[in-house]
Coordinates of C-alpha atoms in Angstrom, one line a residue:
X70 CA -28.1 4.6 53.0
X71 CA -25.5 2.9 55.3
X72 CA -26.3 -0.8 55.5
X73 CA -23.3 -2.3 57.3
X74 CA -20.3 -1.2 59.3
X75 CA -17.3 -3.7 59.6
X76 CA -14.2 -3.6 61.8
X77 CA -11.7 -6.2 60.7
X78 CA -8.2 -7.0 62.0
X79 CA -6.1 -8.6 59.3
X80 CA -2.7 -10.2 59.9
X81 CA 0.0 -9.3 57.4
X82 CA 0.7 -11.7 54.5
X83 CA -2.8 -13.1 54.6
X84 CA -5.7 -12.7 52.2
X85 CA -9.2 -12.2 53.5
X86 CA -12.4 -12.5 51.5
X87 CA -15.3 -10.2 52.4
X88 CA -18.8 -10.4 51.0
X89 CA -20.7 -7.2 50.6
X90 CA -24.4 -6.6 50.6
X91 CA -24.3 -7.2 46.8
X92 CA -22.9 -10.7 47.4
X93 CA -19.7 -9.5 45.7
X94 CA -16.4 -10.6 46.9
X95 CA -13.6 -8.2 47.9
X96 CA -10.1 -9.6 48.1
X97 CA -7.7 -7.9 50.6
X98 CA -4.0 -9.0 50.5
X99 CA -1.5 -7.0 52.4
X100 CA 1.4 -9.0 51.2
X101 CA 1.9 -6.3 48.6
X102 CA 0.4 -3.6 50.9
X103 CA -2.6 -3.0 48.7
X104 CA -6.3 -2.9 49.2
X105 CA -8.9 -3.0 46.5
X106 CA -12.2 -1.5 47.6
X107 CA -15.6 -0.7 46.1
X108 CA -17.1 2.7 46.0
X109 CA -20.1 3.3 43.8
X110 CA -19.2 0.1 41.9
X111 CA -15.8 1.7 40.9
X112 CA -12.9 -0.6 41.8
X113 CA -9.7 1.4 42.5
X114 CA -6.4 0.4 44.2
X115 CA -5.5 2.0 47.5
X116 CA -1.8 1.6 48.5
X117 CA -1.1 1.5 52.2
X118 CA 2.3 1.2 54.0
X119 CA 1.9 -1.3 56.9
X120 CA 4.4 -1.3 59.8
X121 CA 2.3 -2.9 62.6
X122 CA 1.6 -6.5 62.8
X123 CA -2.2 -6.1 62.4
X124 CA -4.2 -3.6 60.5
X125 CA -7.7 -2.5 61.4
X126 CA -9.9 -2.0 58.3
X127 CA -13.0 0.0 58.8
X128 CA -15.7 -0.4 56.1
X129 CA -18.9 1.5 55.6
X130 CA -20.9 -0.5 53.0
X131 CA -23.2 1.6 51.0
X132 CA -26.0 0.1 49.1
X133 CA -26.3 1.8 45.7
X134 CA -28.2 0.3 42.8
X135 CA -26.2 1.3 39.6
X136 CA -26.9 -0.2 36.2
X137 CA -23.6 -1.1 34.6
X138 CA -23.3 -2.5 31.1
X139 CA -20.4 -5.0 30.7
X140 CA -18.1 -4.2 27.8
X141 CA -15.4 -6.9 28.1
X142 CA -13.4 -7.6 25.0
X143 CA -10.4 -9.6 23.8
X144 CA -7.5 -7.3 22.8
X145 CA -4.4 -9.4 22.4
X146 CA -3.5 -13.1 21.7
X147 CA -0.1 -14.7 22.0
X148 CA -0.6 -18.1 20.4
X149 CA 3.0 -18.8 19.4
X150 CA 5.4 -17.3 21.9
X151 CA 8.4 -19.3 20.6
X152 CA 11.6 -17.4 19.7
X153 CA 10.3 -14.2 21.2
X154 CA 11.5 -11.7 23.8
X155 CA 8.4 -12.0 26.0
X156 CA 7.9 -15.0 28.4
X157 CA 7.6 -18.2 26.4
X158 CA 4.0 -18.7 27.5
X159 CA 0.7 -18.3 25.7
X160 CA -1.6 -15.5 27.0
X161 CA -4.9 -13.8 26.2
X162 CA -5.5 -10.2 27.1
X163 CA -8.9 -8.8 28.1
X164 CA -9.9 -5.2 28.3
X165 CA -12.8 -3.5 30.0
X166 CA -13.8 -0.8 27.5
X167 CA -16.9 0.1 29.4
X168 CA -17.4 2.8 32.0
X169 CA -18.1 0.5 35.0
X170 CA -16.1 -2.3 36.6
X171 CA -16.8 -5.8 35.5
X172 CA -17.1 -8.7 37.9
X173 CA -15.4 -11.6 36.2
X174 CA -17.1 -14.2 38.5
X175 CA -18.8 -16.9 36.4
X176 CA -17.4 -15.6 33.1
X177 CA -16.1 -18.4 30.9
X178 CA -13.3 -18.5 28.4
X179 CA -13.9 -20.9 25.5
X180 CA -11.1 -22.0 23.2
X181 CA -12.5 -24.1 20.4
X182 CA -15.6 -24.7 22.5
X183 CA -13.5 -25.9 25.5
X184 CA -14.6 -23.9 28.5
X185 CA -12.5 -22.5 31.3
X186 CA -14.0 -20.6 34.2
X187 CA -12.5 -17.3 35.1
X188 CA -11.5 -16.6 38.7
X189 CA -13.5 -14.1 40.9
X190 CA -12.0 -10.7 40.1
X191 CA -13.1 -7.2 39.4
X192 CA -11.7 -5.5 36.4
X193 CA -11.9 -1.7 36.5
X194 CA -12.9 0.5 33.7
X195 CA -10.3 1.0 31.0
X196 CA -8.0 -1.7 32.6
X197 CA -6.4 -4.8 31.1
X198 CA -6.0 -8.3 32.6
X199 CA -3.9 -11.2 31.3
X200 CA -5.2 -14.7 31.3
X201 CA -2.3 -17.1 31.8
X202 CA -1.8 -20.7 32.7
X203 CA -1.1 -20.7 36.5
X204 CA 2.2 -22.6 36.5
X205 CA 3.7 -19.8 34.2
X206 CA 1.8 -16.8 35.7
X207 CA 4.7 -15.6 37.8
X208 CA 6.7 -14.6 34.7
X209 CA 3.9 -12.1 33.8
X210 CA 3.7 -10.3 37.2
X211 CA 5.9 -7.4 35.9
X212 CA 3.2 -6.7 33.2
X213 CA 0.5 -5.9 35.8
X214 CA -2.9 -7.5 36.3
X215 CA -2.6 -11.3 35.9
X216 CA -5.2 -14.0 36.3
X217 CA -3.5 -17.4 36.9
X218 CA -5.9 -20.0 35.5
X219 CA -5.6 -23.6 36.9
X220 CA -6.7 -25.0 33.5
X221 CA -5.6 -23.9 30.1
X222 CA -6.6 -24.8 26.5
X223 CA -3.6 -24.6 24.1
X224 CA -3.9 -22.0 21.4
X225 CA -3.2 -23.4 17.9
X226 CA -0.5 -21.5 16.0
X227 CA -2.6 -21.6 12.8
X228 CA -5.8 -20.3 14.4
X229 CA -8.6 -21.0 16.8
X230 CA -11.9 -19.6 18.0
X231 CA -11.8 -17.8 21.3
X232 CA -15.0 -16.8 23.0
X233 CA -15.8 -14.9 26.2
X234 CA -19.1 -16.0 27.7
X235 CA -21.0 -13.9 30.2
X236 CA -22.6 -15.4 33.4
X237 CA -26.0 -15.3 31.7
X238 CA -24.6 -17.4 28.8
X239 CA -24.6 -14.4 26.3
X240 CA -21.5 -13.8 24.2
X241 CA -19.4 -11.0 25.4
X242 CA -16.8 -11.2 22.6
X243 CA -15.4 -13.7 20.1
X244 CA -12.3 -13.8 17.9
X245 CA -11.6 -16.5 15.4
X246 CA -7.9 -15.7 14.7
X247 CA -5.8 -17.0 11.9
X248 CA -2.0 -17.0 11.2
X249 CA -2.8 -15.1 8.0
X250 CA -3.5 -12.1 10.1
X251 CA 0.3 -11.7 10.8
X252 CA 0.9 -10.6 7.1
X253 CA 4.5 -11.4 7.7
X254 CA 6.2 -14.8 7.5
X255 CA 8.8 -13.7 10.0
X256 CA 6.2 -12.8 12.7
X257 CA 4.1 -15.9 11.8
X258 CA 7.0 -18.1 12.8
X259 CA 6.6 -17.1 16.4
X260 CA 7.4 -14.6 19.1
X261 CA 4.8 -12.0 18.1
X262 CA 1.3 -11.5 19.4
X263 CA -1.9 -10.6 17.4
X264 CA -3.3 -7.2 18.6
X265 CA -6.7 -5.6 18.2
X266 CA -6.6 -2.2 16.5
X267 CA -9.8 -0.4 17.4
X268 CA -11.4 -1.6 20.6
X269 CA -14.8 -0.1 19.6
X270 CA -15.2 -2.4 16.6
X271 CA -16.8 -5.7 17.4
X272 CA -17.4 -7.4 14.1
X273 CA -15.4 -8.7 11.1
X274 CA -12.3 -9.2 13.4
X275 CA -9.9 -10.0 10.5
X276 CA -10.1 -6.3 9.4
X277 CA -9.3 -5.1 13.0
X278 CA -6.4 -7.3 14.0
X279 CA -2.8 -7.5 13.0
X280 CA 0.6 -8.5 14.3
X281 CA 2.1 -6.4 17.1
X282 CA 4.6 -3.7 16.1
X283 CA 6.2 -3.6 19.5
X284 CA 9.9 -4.4 19.4
X285 CA 9.4 -6.9 22.2
X286 CA 6.8 -8.8 20.1
X287 CA 3.7 -7.8 22.2
X288 CA 2.2 -5.4 24.7
X289 CA 0.8 -7.6 27.5
X290 CA -1.1 -5.5 30.1
X291 CA -0.9 -2.2 28.2
X292 CA -2.3 -0.5 25.2
X293 CA -1.5 -2.3 22.0
X294 CA 1.2 -1.0 19.7
X295 CA -1.3 -0.6 16.9
X296 CA -4.1 0.8 19.1
X297 CA -6.2 3.4 17.3
X298 CA -9.7 4.2 18.4
X299 CA -10.3 6.2 15.2
X300 CA -9.3 3.4 12.9
X301 CA -11.9 2.6 10.2
X302 CA -11.3 -0.6 8.2
X303 CA -11.3 -0.1 4.4
X304 CA -14.5 -1.7 3.2
X305 CA -15.2 0.3 0.0
X306 CA -16.5 -2.1 -2.6
X307 CA -15.0 -2.3 -6.1
X308 CA -16.8 -2.7 -9.4
X309 CA -16.9 -6.4 -10.3
X310 CA -19.1 -6.1 -13.4
X311 CA -21.2 -3.7 -15.4
X312 CA -24.0 -4.6 -17.7
X313 CA -26.5 -2.4 -19.5
X314 CA -28.9 -2.3 -16.5
X315 CA -26.8 -3.5 -13.6
X316 CA -23.7 -2.8 -11.6
X317 CA -22.2 -5.6 -9.5
X318 CA -20.1 -4.5 -6.5
X319 CA -17.5 -6.7 -4.8
X320 CA -16.8 -6.1 -1.1
X321 CA -13.4 -7.1 0.5
X322 CA -13.3 -10.9 1.0
X323 CA -12.5 -10.5 4.7
X324 CA -15.8 -8.7 5.2
X325 CA -18.2 -11.3 6.6
X326 CA -20.9 -8.9 7.5
X327 CA -22.1 -6.8 4.6
X328 CA -23.4 -3.3 5.4
X329 CA -27.2 -2.8 5.1
X330 CA -27.8 -0.6 2.1
X331 CA -31.0 0.8 0.6
X332 CA -31.7 2.1 -2.9
X333 CA -32.1 5.7 -1.5
X334 CA -28.4 5.7 -0.4
X335 CA -27.1 5.2 -3.9
X336 CA -26.9 7.5 -6.9
X337 CA -25.1 7.4 -10.2
X338 CA -23.5 10.7 -10.9
X339 CA -23.9 12.8 -13.0
X340 CA -27.0 11.1 -14.6
X341 CA -28.7 11.0 -11.2
X342 CA -30.1 7.5 -11.6
X343 CA -30.9 5.4 -8.5
X344 CA -31.2 1.6 -8.5
X345 CA -34.7 0.2 -8.3
X346 CA -33.5 -3.0 -6.5
X347 CA -30.5 -4.5 -4.7
X348 CA -29.6 -8.2 -4.9
X349 CA -27.2 -9.7 -2.3
X350 CA -24.9 -12.7 -3.0
X351 CA -22.2 -13.4 -0.3
X352 CA -19.6 -10.7 -0.9
X353 CA -21.4 -9.1 -3.8
X354 CA -24.2 -6.5 -4.2
X355 CA -25.9 -6.2 -7.5
X356 CA -27.6 -2.9 -8.2
X357 CA -30.5 -3.0 -10.7
X358 CA -31.3 0.1 -12.8
X359 CA -34.5 0.7 -14.8
X360 CA -32.7 3.0 -17.3
X361 CA -29.6 1.9 -19.3
X362 CA -26.2 2.9 -18.0
X363 CA -24.5 5.3 -20.4
X364 CA -21.7 3.8 -22.5
X365 CA -18.1 5.2 -22.7
X366 CA -18.9 8.0 -20.2
X367 CA -16.9 8.4 -16.9
X368 CA -19.4 8.0 -14.0
X369 CA -19.3 8.0 -10.2
X370 CA -21.3 5.7 -8.0
X371 CA -22.0 7.7 -4.8
X372 CA -23.0 5.8 -1.7
X373 CA -23.9 7.9 1.4
X374 CA -24.5 7.2 5.1
X375 CA -23.5 3.5 4.8
X376 CA -23.6 2.0 8.3
X377 CA -21.3 -0.9 9.2
X378 CA -20.2 -2.1 12.7
X379 CA -21.2 1.2 14.5
X380 CA -19.3 3.2 11.8
X381 CA -20.6 5.4 9.0
X382 CA -19.0 5.5 5.5
X383 CA -19.3 7.5 2.3
X384 CA -18.2 5.9 -0.9
X385 CA -17.5 7.5 -4.3
X386 CA -16.5 4.9 -6.9
X387 CA -15.4 5.8 -10.4
X388 CA -16.8 3.5 -13.1
X389 CA -17.0 3.2 -16.9
X390 CA -19.5 1.2 -18.9
X391 CA -17.0 0.7 -21.8
X392 CA -17.6 -0.5 -25.3
X393 CA -15.9 -3.8 -26.1
X394 CA -12.2 -3.4 -26.7
X395 CA -10.9 -4.2 -30.2
X396 CA -7.5 -5.4 -31.4
X397 CA -4.8 -2.8 -31.0
X398 CA -7.0 -0.3 -29.1
X399 CA -4.2 -0.5 -26.6
X400 CA -0.7 -1.3 -27.9
X401 CA 2.6 -2.3 -26.4
X402 CA 4.8 0.7 -26.6
X403 CA 8.0 -0.1 -24.6
X404 CA 9.6 -3.1 -22.9
X405 CA 12.5 -3.4 -20.4
X406 CA 13.3 -7.1 -20.1
X407 CA 17.1 -6.8 -19.2
X408 CA 17.2 -4.2 -16.3
X409 CA 20.2 -2.8 -14.6
X410 CA 21.6 -4.5 -11.5
X411 CA 19.0 -4.2 -8.8
X412 CA 16.4 -3.0 -11.3
X413 CA 13.0 -4.4 -12.4
X414 CA 11.3 -5.2 -15.7
X415 CA 8.5 -2.9 -17.0
X416 CA 6.0 -2.9 -19.9
X417 CA 4.6 0.4 -21.2
X418 CA 1.2 0.6 -22.8
X419 CA -0.3 3.3 -25.1
X420 CA -4.0 4.0 -25.7
X421 CA -4.3 4.9 -29.4
X422 CA -8.1 4.1 -29.6
X423 CA -9.6 7.5 -29.0
X424 CA -11.8 5.8 -26.3
X425 CA -11.6 5.8 -22.5
X426 CA -10.8 2.2 -21.5
X427 CA -11.2 0.6 -18.1
X428 CA -8.1 -1.6 -17.4
X429 CA -9.8 -3.5 -14.6
X430 CA -9.5 -7.2 -15.2
X431 CA -7.0 -6.9 -18.1
X432 CA -4.2 -9.4 -18.3
X433 CA -0.5 -9.1 -19.0
X434 CA 0.4 -12.6 -19.9
X435 CA -1.5 -14.6 -17.3
X436 CA -1.2 -11.8 -14.6
X437 CA -4.1 -9.5 -13.7
X438 CA -3.0 -5.9 -14.3
X439 CA -5.4 -4.3 -11.8
X440 CA -8.4 -5.5 -9.9
X441 CA -9.9 -2.1 -9.3
X442 CA -11.5 0.2 -11.9
X443 CA -8.7 2.1 -13.7
X444 CA -9.6 4.6 -16.5
X445 CA -7.1 4.7 -19.3
X446 CA -7.6 7.8 -21.4
X447 CA -6.8 8.3 -25.1
X448 CA -3.2 9.2 -26.0
X449 CA -2.1 8.3 -22.5
X450 CA 0.7 5.9 -21.2
X451 CA 0.6 3.3 -18.5
X452 CA 3.7 1.6 -17.2
X453 CA 3.2 -1.9 -15.6
X454 CA 5.9 -2.9 -13.1
X455 CA 6.4 -4.3 -9.6
X456 CA 8.3 -1.3 -8.2
X457 CA 7.7 2.2 -9.7
X458 CA 10.2 3.6 -7.1
X459 CA 13.0 1.3 -8.5
X460 CA 12.2 2.3 -12.1
X461 CA 12.3 6.0 -11.1
X462 CA 15.6 5.5 -9.3
X463 CA 17.2 4.2 -12.6
X464 CA 15.3 6.6 -14.9
X465 CA 14.7 9.9 -13.0
X466 CA 12.4 11.3 -15.7
X467 CA 9.9 8.5 -15.2
X468 CA 6.3 9.8 -14.9
X469 CA 5.1 8.0 -11.8
X470 CA 1.5 9.2 -12.2
X471 CA 1.3 6.9 -15.2
X472 CA 2.4 3.8 -13.4
X473 CA 0.4 0.8 -12.2
X474 CA 2.0 -1.5 -9.6
X475 CA 1.5 -5.2 -10.1
X476 CA 2.3 -7.9 -7.6
X477 CA 4.2 -9.8 -10.3
X478 CA 5.0 -9.5 -14.0
X479 CA 5.3 -12.5 -16.3
X480 CA 9.0 -13.6 -16.5
X481 CA 10.7 -12.0 -19.5
X482 CA 14.0 -13.6 -20.5
X483 CA 17.0 -11.5 -21.6
X484 CA 17.5 -13.2 -24.9
X485 CA 14.0 -13.7 -26.2
X486 CA 10.4 -13.7 -25.1
X487 CA 6.8 -12.6 -25.8
X488 CA 4.7 -9.9 -24.2
X489 CA 0.9 -10.5 -24.4
X490 CA -1.9 -8.1 -23.6
X491 CA -5.5 -9.4 -23.4
X492 CA -8.9 -8.7 -22.1
X493 CA -11.9 -11.0 -21.6
X494 CA -10.0 -13.8 -23.4
X495 CA -9.5 -11.6 -26.4
X496 CA -5.9 -10.8 -27.7
X497 CA -5.4 -7.0 -27.8
X498 CA -1.6 -6.9 -28.7
X499 CA 1.5 -9.0 -28.5
X500 CA 5.2 -8.5 -29.1
X501 CA 7.7 -11.2 -29.8
X502 CA 11.1 -9.8 -28.9
X503 CA 14.8 -10.9 -29.2
X504 CA 17.9 -9.2 -27.9
X505 CA 19.1 -8.8 -31.4
X506 CA 16.5 -6.1 -31.9
X507 CA 18.8 -3.7 -30.0
X508 CA 21.1 -1.5 -32.1
X509 CA 24.3 -3.3 -33.1
X510 CA 26.5 -0.4 -32.1
X511 CA 25.6 -0.9 -28.4
X512 CA 28.2 -2.9 -26.5
X513 CA 26.0 -3.3 -23.4
X514 CA 22.2 -3.4 -23.6
X515 CA 21.5 -3.9 -19.8
X516 CA 19.1 -1.3 -18.6
X517 CA 18.2 -0.2 -22.2
X518 CA 14.5 -0.8 -23.2
X519 CA 13.1 -1.6 -26.6
X520 CA 10.9 1.2 -27.8
X521 CA 8.2 1.3 -30.4
X522 CA 9.0 3.6 -33.3
X523 CA 5.6 3.9 -35.0
X524 CA 2.2 3.8 -33.4
X525 CA 0.6 3.0 -36.8
X526 CA 2.8 0.1 -38.0
X527 CA 2.2 -3.4 -36.8
X528 CA 3.7 -4.3 -33.5
X529 CA 5.8 -7.1 -34.9
X530 CA 6.8 -5.5 -38.2
X531 CA 10.6 -5.8 -38.5
X532 CA 12.3 -2.6 -37.2
X533 CA 9.3 -1.2 -35.4
X534 CA 11.0 -1.9 -32.0
X535 CA 14.6 -0.8 -31.4
X536 CA 16.8 0.4 -28.6
X537 CA 15.8 3.5 -26.6
X538 CA 18.1 6.5 -26.9
X539 CA 21.1 6.3 -24.5
X540 CA 21.0 10.1 -24.5
X541 CA 17.9 9.9 -22.4
X542 CA 19.2 7.2 -20.1
X543 CA 18.1 4.2 -22.1
X544 CA 14.3 4.2 -21.4
X545 CA 11.3 6.6 -21.3
X546 CA 8.9 5.0 -18.8
X547 CA 5.5 6.9 -18.8
X548 CA 6.1 9.4 -21.5
X549 CA 6.9 9.8 -25.3
X550 CA 9.4 7.4 -26.7
X551 CA 12.8 8.7 -27.6
X552 CA 12.9 6.8 -31.0
X553 CA 9.4 7.5 -32.3
X554 CA 9.2 8.0 -36.0
X555 CA 7.7 11.3 -37.1
X556 CA 5.7 11.5 -40.3
X557 CA 6.7 13.9 -43.1
X558 CA 10.3 14.2 -42.0
X559 CA 12.6 14.3 -45.1
X560 CA 15.8 16.1 -44.0
X561 CA 18.5 15.7 -41.3
X562 CA 19.1 18.9 -39.5
X563 CA 21.0 20.4 -36.5
X564 CA 20.1 23.9 -35.5
X565 CA 21.1 26.2 -32.6
X566 CA 18.4 27.8 -30.5
X567 CA 20.7 30.9 -30.3
X568 CA 24.1 31.7 -31.9
X569 CA 25.3 33.2 -28.6
X570 CA 25.1 32.1 -24.9
X571 CA 26.4 33.5 -21.6
X572 CA 26.7 30.8 -18.8
X573 CA 26.8 33.4 -16.0
X574 CA 23.8 32.0 -14.0
X575 CA 21.5 35.0 -14.7
X576 CA 18.8 32.7 -16.1
X577 CA 19.1 34.0 -19.7
X578 CA 20.9 31.9 -22.3
X579 CA 23.0 30.1 -19.7
X580 CA 23.3 27.1 -22.0
X581 CA 23.7 26.4 -25.7
X582 CA 21.0 24.2 -27.2
X583 CA 21.5 22.0 -30.2
X584 CA 18.2 20.9 -31.7
X585 CA 18.3 17.9 -34.1
X586 CA 15.8 16.3 -36.4
X587 CA 16.7 13.2 -38.5
X588 CA 14.7 11.4 -41.1
X589 CA 16.9 8.3 -40.7
X590 CA 15.7 5.6 -38.3
X591 CA 17.8 4.5 -35.3
X592 CA 20.6 7.1 -35.8
X593 CA 23.8 7.1 -33.8
X594 CA 25.3 10.5 -33.0
X595 CA 28.6 12.2 -32.1
X596 CA 29.0 15.9 -31.2
X597 CA 32.3 17.6 -30.5
X598 CA 33.2 21.3 -29.5
X599 CA 36.4 23.0 -30.8
X600 CA 37.8 26.5 -30.0
X601 CA 38.8 29.0 -32.8
X602 CA 42.2 27.4 -33.1
X603 CA 40.8 23.9 -33.8
X604 CA 41.6 22.4 -30.4
X605 CA 39.1 20.0 -29.0
X606 CA 37.3 21.4 -25.9
X607 CA 34.5 18.9 -25.2
X608 CA 33.5 15.7 -26.8
X609 CA 29.9 16.3 -25.8
X610 CA 28.3 13.2 -27.3
X611 CA 30.2 10.0 -28.2
X612 CA 28.4 7.4 -30.3
X613 CA 25.1 7.7 -28.6
X614 CA 21.7 6.4 -30.0
X615 CA 19.6 9.6 -29.9
X616 CA 16.3 9.0 -31.7
X617 CA 14.9 11.0 -34.5
X618 CA 14.3 14.3 -32.6
X619 CA 15.7 15.9 -29.5
X620 CA 17.8 18.5 -27.9
X621 CA 21.3 18.5 -26.5
X622 CA 22.7 21.2 -24.2
X623 CA 26.2 22.5 -23.4
X624 CA 26.9 24.5 -20.2
X625 CA 30.2 26.1 -21.5
X626 CA 32.6 23.8 -19.6
X627 CA 35.4 21.6 -20.9
X628 CA 35.7 17.9 -20.3
X629 CA 37.4 18.5 -17.0
X630 CA 34.5 20.7 -15.7
X631 CA 36.4 24.0 -16.1
X632 CA 34.8 27.1 -17.6
X633 CA 35.8 27.8 -21.1
X634 CA 36.9 31.3 -22.0
X635 CA 34.7 33.6 -24.0
X636 CA 35.2 33.6 -27.8
X637 CA 34.2 31.9 -31.0
X638 CA 33.7 28.1 -31.0
X639 CA 32.9 25.5 -33.6
X640 CA 30.8 22.4 -33.3
X641 CA 31.2 19.3 -35.5
X642 CA 28.6 16.5 -35.4
X643 CA 28.3 13.1 -37.2
X644 CA 25.1 11.0 -37.7
X645 CA 25.2 7.4 -38.9
X646 CA 23.1 4.3 -39.0
X647 CA 23.5 0.5 -39.1
X648 CA 22.4 0.6 -42.8
X649 CA 25.5 2.5 -43.7
X650 CA 24.1 6.1 -43.9
X651 CA 26.5 8.8 -42.8
X652 CA 26.2 12.6 -42.6
X653 CA 28.3 15.3 -40.9
X654 CA 27.3 18.8 -39.7
X655 CA 29.4 21.9 -38.7
X656 CA 28.6 25.3 -37.3
X657 CA 29.9 28.1 -35.2
X658 CA 28.7 30.1 -32.1
X659 CA 29.9 32.6 -29.5
X660 CA 30.4 32.0 -25.8
X661 CA 30.1 35.3 -24.0
X662 CA 31.9 35.9 -20.6
X663 CA 31.6 39.1 -18.6
X664 CA 35.2 40.0 -19.5
X665 CA 34.8 39.1 -23.2
X666 CA 35.2 41.8 -25.8
X667 CA 34.6 41.4 -29.5

């Protein structure tokens, strides 16, 4: 129904205010040749080129009653603009995430309970607007929609509570930001804004905000650099404690609103048990079971259809109700305390107990190994370090699937120190090491670990830890030690996998393999190849520590990398120890080339 027809002559460079039948205010400013008009409560800009001195504006005001739900949220905060590329001015960005325009008249911005009234303005659906202190607002005009506020409450760098209050006094949105949200000391020092990640999440803001990733330090008036409408904060709980009839869950500390969970949403797999009651204590949920939780059996706690902040989650949490650990159930197996340049320390553990052990809450020195459940199976290895990637860079055979990343290891001095493993205030194993435990034949021990020789002997028994084999690169992180002592080994032998080899790249016997097995501990080894005239061809191994068992390969090339001709060759090897033991070995083999004839 047509309710009003208006003819208005507007001089250029002037702003006129028109009240509609809804008592809403329309602002017309032809200084920028633009007109904002209302049609079915949808505010859209109309750009008009004006050449004449006056413009006649013809309005037909239609009276429609459309119910619109405000959805005005805070999406960006620049609290510390110093040292940045954006204008050196604080700002707050608002976003209309609803489907209808929002009239900002009588809205209030509160900063630490200090109120500032917003100016009359319509904000269209899916549009942004920047709230800026009026004296500095001109510096933001290039970013789009700006509201210059005559009053401004300074934003604390360390944090503040920002609230957006509707005309009826209800809370539209609220963010209590903190400088901890930057997660970067560089960005915390200024020049970077805090941005909202998912505009559809309206609770637990600390999980939904982070520092801008824009190169300019912020994204005023446009989509945030970390904008993701599908983002789901990680809220999966971890196992805090397990008793015979209860499981205590710990939610992330940043989660201020715990999800509502019923007993029907939880099941212990594969036993099928459901809790009979749930107790809530701040960030914890305690699940009470009527039947005892099985011991030493890997289980899964399944939680389905968990609703939190308009999102739905499914959780599957591994757990183990383990028997109490005993001394030396887990032993220290290898230690690198003097890494290569640019390297990092590591400590390797070995589970010799025959039990599955949960490493959650265990300590290396005074440092927690892992906070989450982590099942350590029998005869398995775990390497504790701050950077698995760095360890792999220096030791390419490292088994990364056996690594646990710690935020920090205890400091281990190069000359002497102590490695201590404990759980629940009970000592499980400890190693007192000194640099002199390395083999005396080694001139440089940097980057060479100390390895355990026997899994059965006491950790600190003299001679049980020695230098890792230099033949394997000086360490064996995540797999069997290079110097492990084998039981029932009485002879020293070197054998050939085959007496002939043909390095022609056909995949069959392309290399000659020397297989050695020594009964002597901590052997040093030398291996040299001669042709049938007794001339040295390749000094393959020169005074290397090799461990008691292993394999050495030769590709048929001399020391300069040239292919050796076909014919009969001789190998000579020497094995010796620091205790004065010496033994030599000799043998022959045939190198076959395509042109060789015998």
